[in-house]
């Protein structure tokens, strides 16, 4: 059996479907999850990672675990060690961790980078077989603009012409499925990106193409963007995010070959994601 945490998220939802379609016995775990959220035959368990003991019913009898920790869990000082210990005690042999590119590019950042690196260290030292996924920015982050595109056909963001290779969450899910089901991935760290760099201005244009009508780009200042982000995330995380978006390192600009190496096909471009998700922006 394979346990998928974060089963209602952008990666987890697709991963659960892929595993179920492949005939795997799957348990979907999230704070709030029901049979309506998953394919027929998938078991659901509502649990909070902050309560590792509450995860035990989901983990009993499992062979593998897909582990993703929510941002608020990390911000409150959550640690994956108790989760990994509970998994090992339940008989889990393999864990696939959804980490972050910043663990490699900004390991000393007080935001995502340091936390992600700490989680990676716990996974490496857990005694379990492990694979670590380090994706860059998600194409699905564009859902943050869904309301402004629907109402005003406008994308508002800072750093309009800074381009990064964002990745389709579906590609992350496919790599995760391979790592959970197939041999040859133990001890590997996969950096995952899309096939091309796209800027916020180009993202607006791609959304317009998907909708069949223009979407305007309006550039924010850094201070405007920081004030907006600080309303729903810690200030140090907002600063770290803006540093990546506005002044990316060479590693953050790099287009990784790992998706193609694992899946045997190129990752999908942002334009493909935009077409498949156009209904959210109409």
mmCIF file of C-alpha atoms in Angstrom:
data_model
loop_
_atom_site.group_PDB
_atom_site.id
_atom_site.type_symbol
_atom_site.label_atom_id
_atom_site.label_comp_id
_atom_site.label_asym_id
_atom_site.label_seq_id
_atom_site.Cartn_x
_atom_site.Cartn_y
_atom_site.Cartn_z
ATOM 1 C CA UNK A 1 0.000 0.000 0.000
ATOM 2 C CA UNK A 2 1.107 3.570 -0.720
ATOM 3 C CA UNK A 3 0.137 6.463 1.571
ATOM 4 C CA UNK A 4 -0.104 9.927 0.019
ATOM 5 C CA UNK A 5 -0.104 12.917 2.363
ATOM 6 C CA UNK A 6 -1.295 16.259 1.036
ATOM 7 C CA UNK A 7 -3.712 14.203 -1.038
ATOM 8 C CA UNK A 8 -5.980 17.143 -1.914
ATOM 9 C CA UNK A 9 -3.147 19.431 -3.053
ATOM 10 C CA UNK A 10 -1.945 20.253 -6.542
ATOM 11 C CA UNK A 11 0.565 17.384 -6.568
ATOM 12 C CA UNK A 12 -1.128 14.934 -4.224
ATOM 13 C CA UNK A 13 -4.463 14.925 -6.027
ATOM 14 C CA UNK A 14 -2.828 13.955 -9.311
ATOM 15 C CA UNK A 15 -0.530 11.431 -7.615
ATOM 16 C CA UNK A 16 -3.453 9.639 -5.965
ATOM 17 C CA UNK A 17 -5.171 9.343 -9.350
ATOM 18 C CA UNK A 18 -2.043 8.078 -11.103
ATOM 19 C CA UNK A 19 -1.399 5.442 -8.459
ATOM 20 C CA UNK A 20 -5.026 4.290 -8.453
ATOM 21 C CA UNK A 21 -5.041 4.035 -12.252
ATOM 22 C CA UNK A 22 -1.876 1.921 -12.020
ATOM 23 C CA UNK A 23 -3.711 -0.524 -9.780
ATOM 24 C CA UNK A 24 -1.981 0.407 -6.527
ATOM 25 C CA UNK A 25 -3.645 0.169 -3.131
ATOM 26 C CA UNK A 26 -3.713 3.838 -2.063
ATOM 27 C CA UNK A 27 -4.554 5.696 1.123
ATOM 28 C CA UNK A 28 -5.143 9.427 0.708
ATOM 29 C CA UNK A 29 -4.349 11.579 3.739
ATOM 30 C CA UNK A 30 -5.201 15.241 4.291
ATOM 31 C CA UNK A 31 -6.619 17.371 7.082
ATOM 32 C CA UNK A 32 -9.999 17.175 5.381
ATOM 33 C CA UNK A 33 -10.506 14.476 2.773
ATOM 34 C CA UNK A 34 -13.474 12.349 1.776
ATOM 35 C CA UNK A 35 -14.391 9.763 -0.835
ATOM 36 C CA UNK A 36 -15.657 12.601 -3.049
ATOM 37 C CA UNK A 37 -12.083 13.884 -3.353
ATOM 38 C CA UNK A 38 -10.485 10.682 -4.648
ATOM 39 C CA UNK A 39 -11.030 7.967 -7.270
ATOM 40 C CA UNK A 40 -13.242 5.017 -6.423
ATOM 41 C CA UNK A 41 -11.496 2.437 -4.289
ATOM 42 C CA UNK A 42 -9.022 4.824 -2.649
ATOM 43 C CA UNK A 43 -9.111 4.786 1.141
ATOM 44 C CA UNK A 44 -9.223 8.193 2.850
ATOM 45 C CA UNK A 45 -7.956 9.203 6.283
ATOM 46 C CA UNK A 46 -8.363 12.704 7.688
ATOM 47 C CA UNK A 47 -5.281 13.444 9.775
ATOM 48 C CA UNK A 48 -2.952 16.289 10.691
ATOM 49 C CA UNK A 49 0.807 15.890 10.299
ATOM 50 C CA UNK A 50 1.191 17.847 13.528
ATOM 51 C CA UNK A 51 -0.218 14.752 15.265
ATOM 52 C CA UNK A 52 2.008 11.861 14.086
ATOM 53 C CA UNK A 53 0.160 9.396 16.323
ATOM 54 C CA UNK A 54 -3.006 10.242 14.394
ATOM 55 C CA UNK A 55 -1.271 9.114 11.219
ATOM 56 C CA UNK A 56 -0.744 5.577 12.452
ATOM 57 C CA UNK A 57 -4.115 4.225 11.214
ATOM 58 C CA UNK A 58 -3.236 5.464 7.722
ATOM 59 C CA UNK A 59 0.278 4.013 7.817
ATOM 60 C CA UNK A 60 -0.452 0.531 9.162
ATOM 61 C CA UNK A 61 0.291 -1.980 6.411
ATOM 62 C CA UNK A 62 1.843 0.584 4.068
ATOM 63 C CA UNK A 63 5.027 -0.037 2.111
ATOM 64 C CA UNK A 64 5.672 3.505 0.884
ATOM 65 C CA UNK A 65 4.898 7.086 1.889
ATOM 66 C CA UNK A 66 4.702 10.291 -0.130
ATOM 67 C CA UNK A 67 5.457 13.040 2.345
ATOM 68 C CA UNK A 68 4.631 16.709 1.841
ATOM 69 C CA UNK A 69 4.560 19.130 4.752
ATOM 70 C CA UNK A 70 2.274 22.177 4.542
ATOM 71 C CA UNK A 71 3.774 25.626 4.824
ATOM 72 C CA UNK A 72 1.980 26.501 8.055
ATOM 73 C CA UNK A 73 3.240 23.289 9.673
ATOM 74 C CA UNK A 74 6.825 24.288 8.905
ATOM 75 C CA UNK A 75 6.261 27.902 9.915
ATOM 76 C CA UNK A 76 5.106 26.742 13.346
ATOM 77 C CA UNK A 77 8.302 24.741 13.837
ATOM 78 C CA UNK A 78 6.983 21.324 12.843
ATOM 79 C CA UNK A 79 9.551 18.570 12.394
ATOM 80 C CA UNK A 80 9.201 15.478 10.204
ATOM 81 C CA UNK A 81 11.197 13.216 12.541
ATOM 82 C CA UNK A 82 8.151 11.992 14.537
ATOM 83 C CA UNK A 83 6.291 11.348 11.280
ATOM 84 C CA UNK A 84 9.161 9.283 9.894
ATOM 85 C CA UNK A 85 9.506 7.373 13.168
ATOM 86 C CA UNK A 86 5.786 6.563 13.152
ATOM 87 C CA UNK A 87 6.042 5.450 9.521
ATOM 88 C CA UNK A 88 8.990 3.152 10.242
ATOM 89 C CA UNK A 89 7.227 1.645 13.255
ATOM 90 C CA UNK A 90 4.185 0.946 11.042
ATOM 91 C CA UNK A 91 6.315 -0.968 8.532
ATOM 92 C CA UNK A 92 6.873 1.659 5.828
ATOM 93 C CA UNK A 93 10.088 0.950 3.905
ATOM 94 C CA UNK A 94 10.257 3.821 1.399
ATOM 95 C CA UNK A 95 9.585 7.556 1.620
ATOM 96 C CA UNK A 96 9.436 10.097 -1.194
ATOM 97 C CA UNK A 97 9.767 13.640 0.149
ATOM 98 C CA UNK A 98 8.421 16.663 -1.694
ATOM 99 C CA UNK A 99 11.092 19.204 -0.789
ATOM 100 C CA UNK A 100 12.030 22.477 -2.507
ATOM 101 C CA UNK A 101 14.615 23.632 -5.000
ATOM 102 C CA UNK A 102 15.701 26.221 -2.434
ATOM 103 C CA UNK A 103 17.150 23.444 -0.248
ATOM 104 C CA UNK A 104 19.920 23.304 -2.826
ATOM 105 C CA UNK A 105 20.047 26.900 -4.053
ATOM 106 C CA UNK A 106 19.440 28.787 -0.773
ATOM 107 C CA UNK A 107 20.119 26.349 2.089
ATOM 108 C CA UNK A 108 20.813 29.162 4.567
ATOM 109 C CA UNK A 109 17.641 31.088 3.776
ATOM 110 C CA UNK A 110 15.500 31.465 6.924
ATOM 111 C CA UNK A 111 12.465 30.780 4.745
ATOM 112 C CA UNK A 112 11.820 27.629 2.733
ATOM 113 C CA UNK A 113 15.450 26.710 2.068
ATOM 114 C CA UNK A 114 16.606 26.037 5.618
ATOM 115 C CA UNK A 115 13.400 24.229 6.591
ATOM 116 C CA UNK A 116 13.475 22.077 3.467
ATOM 117 C CA UNK A 117 17.111 21.158 4.075
ATOM 118 C CA UNK A 118 16.329 20.178 7.662
ATOM 119 C CA UNK A 119 13.510 17.924 6.470
ATOM 120 C CA UNK A 120 15.794 16.371 3.874
ATOM 121 C CA UNK A 121 18.371 15.616 6.565
ATOM 122 C CA UNK A 122 15.731 13.881 8.690
ATOM 123 C CA UNK A 123 14.643 11.774 5.716
ATOM 124 C CA UNK A 124 18.230 10.797 4.857
ATOM 125 C CA UNK A 125 18.834 9.713 8.449
ATOM 126 C CA UNK A 126 15.516 7.915 8.911
ATOM 127 C CA UNK A 127 16.758 4.436 8.040
ATOM 128 C CA UNK A 128 14.136 4.229 5.282
ATOM 129 C CA UNK A 129 14.777 4.030 1.559
ATOM 130 C CA UNK A 130 14.352 7.584 0.322
ATOM 131 C CA UNK A 131 13.979 9.789 -2.728
ATOM 132 C CA UNK A 132 13.904 13.583 -2.534
ATOM 133 C CA UNK A 133 12.091 15.782 -5.066
ATOM 134 C CA UNK A 134 13.207 19.414 -5.341
ATOM 135 C CA UNK A 135 10.802 21.250 -7.648
ATOM 136 C CA UNK A 136 11.163 24.871 -8.618
ATOM 137 C CA UNK A 137 8.156 27.177 -8.843
ATOM 138 C CA UNK A 138 4.809 25.515 -9.562
ATOM 139 C CA UNK A 139 2.772 26.476 -12.614
ATOM 140 C CA UNK A 140 -0.255 26.198 -10.331
ATOM 141 C CA UNK A 141 0.948 29.215 -8.342
ATOM 142 C CA UNK A 142 -0.785 31.102 -11.148
ATOM 143 C CA UNK A 143 -4.121 30.229 -9.528
ATOM 144 C CA UNK A 144 -3.346 33.196 -7.259
ATOM 145 C CA UNK A 145 -4.282 35.388 -10.240
ATOM 146 C CA UNK A 146 -7.476 33.522 -11.108
ATOM 147 C CA UNK A 147 -9.847 36.099 -9.603
ATOM 148 C CA UNK A 148 -8.109 39.114 -11.144
ATOM 149 C CA UNK A 149 -8.031 37.393 -14.533
ATOM 150 C CA UNK A 150 -11.716 36.451 -14.291
ATOM 151 C CA UNK A 151 -12.826 39.918 -13.194
ATOM 152 C CA UNK A 152 -10.349 42.247 -14.894
ATOM 153 C CA UNK A 153 -8.328 40.112 -17.327
ATOM 154 C CA UNK A 154 -5.224 41.282 -15.462
ATOM 155 C CA UNK A 155 -2.185 39.624 -13.890
ATOM 156 C CA UNK A 156 -0.462 41.789 -11.258
ATOM 157 C CA UNK A 157 3.024 40.768 -10.114
ATOM 158 C CA UNK A 158 6.538 42.096 -9.466
ATOM 159 C CA UNK A 159 9.593 41.456 -11.657
ATOM 160 C CA UNK A 160 7.617 41.215 -14.870
ATOM 161 C CA UNK A 161 10.498 40.164 -17.106
ATOM 162 C CA UNK A 162 12.421 37.832 -14.781
ATOM 163 C CA UNK A 163 11.921 34.346 -16.209
ATOM 164 C CA UNK A 164 12.088 31.036 -14.296
ATOM 165 C CA UNK A 165 11.446 27.430 -15.419
ATOM 166 C CA UNK A 166 8.182 26.740 -13.563
ATOM 167 C CA UNK A 167 7.001 23.138 -13.454
ATOM 168 C CA UNK A 168 3.613 21.530 -13.999
ATOM 169 C CA UNK A 169 2.533 19.850 -10.721
ATOM 170 C CA UNK A 170 1.336 16.925 -12.813
ATOM 171 C CA UNK A 171 4.926 16.266 -13.856
ATOM 172 C CA UNK A 172 6.000 16.296 -10.208
ATOM 173 C CA UNK A 173 3.265 13.749 -9.476
ATOM 174 C CA UNK A 174 4.435 11.474 -12.299
ATOM 175 C CA UNK A 175 8.012 11.546 -11.029
ATOM 176 C CA UNK A 176 6.741 10.818 -7.509
ATOM 177 C CA UNK A 177 4.709 7.865 -8.784
ATOM 178 C CA UNK A 178 7.785 6.436 -10.488
ATOM 179 C CA UNK A 179 9.881 6.850 -7.341
ATOM 180 C CA UNK A 180 7.196 5.190 -5.204
ATOM 181 C CA UNK A 181 6.558 2.236 -7.532
ATOM 182 C CA UNK A 182 9.772 1.499 -9.396
ATOM 183 C CA UNK A 183 13.282 0.415 -8.369
ATOM 184 C CA UNK A 184 16.327 2.559 -9.078
ATOM 185 C CA UNK A 185 15.339 5.760 -7.263
ATOM 186 C CA UNK A 186 16.688 5.032 -3.787
ATOM 187 C CA UNK A 187 19.093 7.690 -2.528
ATOM 188 C CA UNK A 188 18.369 10.049 -5.432
ATOM 189 C CA UNK A 189 17.704 13.782 -5.283
ATOM 190 C CA UNK A 190 15.759 15.040 -8.305
ATOM 191 C CA UNK A 191 15.646 18.735 -9.139
ATOM 192 C CA UNK A 192 12.471 19.274 -11.160
ATOM 193 C CA UNK A 193 11.754 22.183 -13.494
ATOM 194 C CA UNK A 194 9.777 22.934 -16.604
ATOM 195 C CA UNK A 195 11.293 22.881 -20.106
ATOM 196 C CA UNK A 196 11.624 26.649 -20.518
ATOM 197 C CA UNK A 197 11.854 29.871 -18.560
ATOM 198 C CA UNK A 198 8.730 32.011 -18.402
ATOM 199 C CA UNK A 199 8.281 35.461 -16.890
ATOM 200 C CA UNK A 200 5.119 36.860 -15.244
ATOM 201 C CA UNK A 201 4.526 38.914 -18.394
ATOM 202 C CA UNK A 202 4.755 35.752 -20.520
ATOM 203 C CA UNK A 203 2.490 33.906 -18.094
ATOM 204 C CA UNK A 204 -0.166 36.593 -18.588
ATOM 205 C CA UNK A 205 0.166 36.207 -22.352
ATOM 206 C CA UNK A 206 -0.113 32.401 -22.118
ATOM 207 C CA UNK A 207 -3.258 32.688 -20.000
ATOM 208 C CA UNK A 208 -4.668 35.065 -22.604
ATOM 209 C CA UNK A 209 -3.912 32.564 -25.374
ATOM 210 C CA UNK A 210 -5.625 29.813 -23.384
ATOM 211 C CA UNK A 211 -8.699 32.022 -22.863
ATOM 212 C CA UNK A 212 -8.776 33.340 -26.401
ATOM 213 C CA UNK A 213 -8.626 36.981 -25.322
ATOM 214 C CA UNK A 214 -5.883 39.298 -24.037
ATOM 215 C CA UNK A 215 -4.788 39.283 -20.405
ATOM 216 C CA UNK A 216 -3.029 42.492 -19.353
ATOM 217 C CA UNK A 217 0.109 42.464 -17.203
ATOM 218 C CA UNK A 218 0.434 45.115 -14.456
ATOM 219 C CA UNK A 219 3.774 45.311 -12.680
ATOM 220 C CA UNK A 220 3.977 45.741 -8.905
ATOM 221 C CA UNK A 221 6.879 47.233 -7.019
ATOM 222 C CA UNK A 222 8.803 44.940 -4.693
ATOM 223 C CA UNK A 223 7.361 46.764 -1.665
ATOM 224 C CA UNK A 224 3.804 46.362 -2.946
ATOM 225 C CA UNK A 225 4.333 42.660 -3.508
ATOM 226 C CA UNK A 226 5.939 42.214 -0.081
ATOM 227 C CA UNK A 227 3.044 43.911 1.692
ATOM 228 C CA UNK A 228 0.560 41.655 -0.083
ATOM 229 C CA UNK A 229 2.521 38.471 0.653
ATOM 230 C CA UNK A 230 3.211 39.352 4.280
ATOM 231 C CA UNK A 231 -0.540 39.330 4.876
ATOM 232 C CA UNK A 232 -0.629 35.529 4.575
ATOM 233 C CA UNK A 233 2.946 34.280 5.162
ATOM 234 C CA UNK A 234 5.807 35.021 7.578
ATOM 235 C CA UNK A 235 7.883 38.037 6.564
ATOM 236 C CA UNK A 236 11.068 35.997 6.203
ATOM 237 C CA UNK A 237 9.290 33.622 3.829
ATOM 238 C CA UNK A 238 7.959 36.549 1.805
ATOM 239 C CA UNK A 239 11.457 38.024 1.594
ATOM 240 C CA UNK A 240 12.921 34.684 0.537
ATOM 241 C CA UNK A 241 10.274 34.228 -2.125
ATOM 242 C CA UNK A 242 10.822 37.718 -3.515
ATOM 243 C CA UNK A 243 14.581 37.098 -3.620
ATOM 244 C CA UNK A 244 14.015 34.058 -5.829
ATOM 245 C CA UNK A 245 11.494 35.838 -8.052
ATOM 246 C CA UNK A 246 13.504 39.026 -8.419
ATOM 247 C CA UNK A 247 17.122 37.923 -8.232
ATOM 248 C CA UNK A 248 17.296 34.195 -9.000
ATOM 249 C CA UNK A 249 20.574 32.348 -8.739
ATOM 250 C CA UNK A 250 22.020 30.498 -11.761
ATOM 251 C CA UNK A 251 20.738 27.284 -10.184
ATOM 252 C CA UNK A 252 17.209 28.684 -10.007
ATOM 253 C CA UNK A 253 17.374 29.695 -13.665
ATOM 254 C CA UNK A 254 18.718 26.300 -14.714
ATOM 255 C CA UNK A 255 16.484 24.003 -16.754
ATOM 256 C CA UNK A 256 16.872 20.563 -15.234
ATOM 257 C CA UNK A 257 16.917 17.337 -17.295
ATOM 258 C CA UNK A 258 15.597 15.201 -14.419
ATOM 259 C CA UNK A 259 11.935 14.990 -15.476
ATOM 260 C CA UNK A 260 12.941 13.636 -18.865
ATOM 261 C CA UNK A 261 15.463 11.242 -17.322
ATOM 262 C CA UNK A 262 12.846 9.748 -15.023
ATOM 263 C CA UNK A 263 9.791 9.806 -17.306
ATOM 264 C CA UNK A 264 11.388 9.436 -20.735
ATOM 265 C CA UNK A 265 9.654 12.566 -21.990
ATOM 266 C CA UNK A 266 10.181 16.300 -21.704
ATOM 267 C CA UNK A 267 8.319 18.215 -18.999
ATOM 268 C CA UNK A 268 5.223 20.067 -20.160
ATOM 269 C CA UNK A 269 5.449 23.816 -20.829
ATOM 270 C CA UNK A 270 3.409 26.416 -18.960
ATOM 271 C CA UNK A 271 1.231 26.970 -22.032
ATOM 272 C CA UNK A 272 0.038 23.360 -21.755
ATOM 273 C CA UNK A 273 -0.852 23.828 -18.076
ATOM 274 C CA UNK A 274 -2.691 27.056 -18.926
ATOM 275 C CA UNK A 275 -4.832 25.336 -21.592
ATOM 276 C CA UNK A 276 -5.751 22.470 -19.248
ATOM 277 C CA UNK A 277 -6.705 24.858 -16.436
ATOM 278 C CA UNK A 278 -8.281 27.667 -18.458
ATOM 279 C CA UNK A 279 -11.697 27.103 -16.861
ATOM 280 C CA UNK A 280 -10.396 28.440 -13.530
ATOM 281 C CA UNK A 281 -9.617 31.796 -15.194
ATOM 282 C CA UNK A 282 -12.772 32.278 -17.294
#
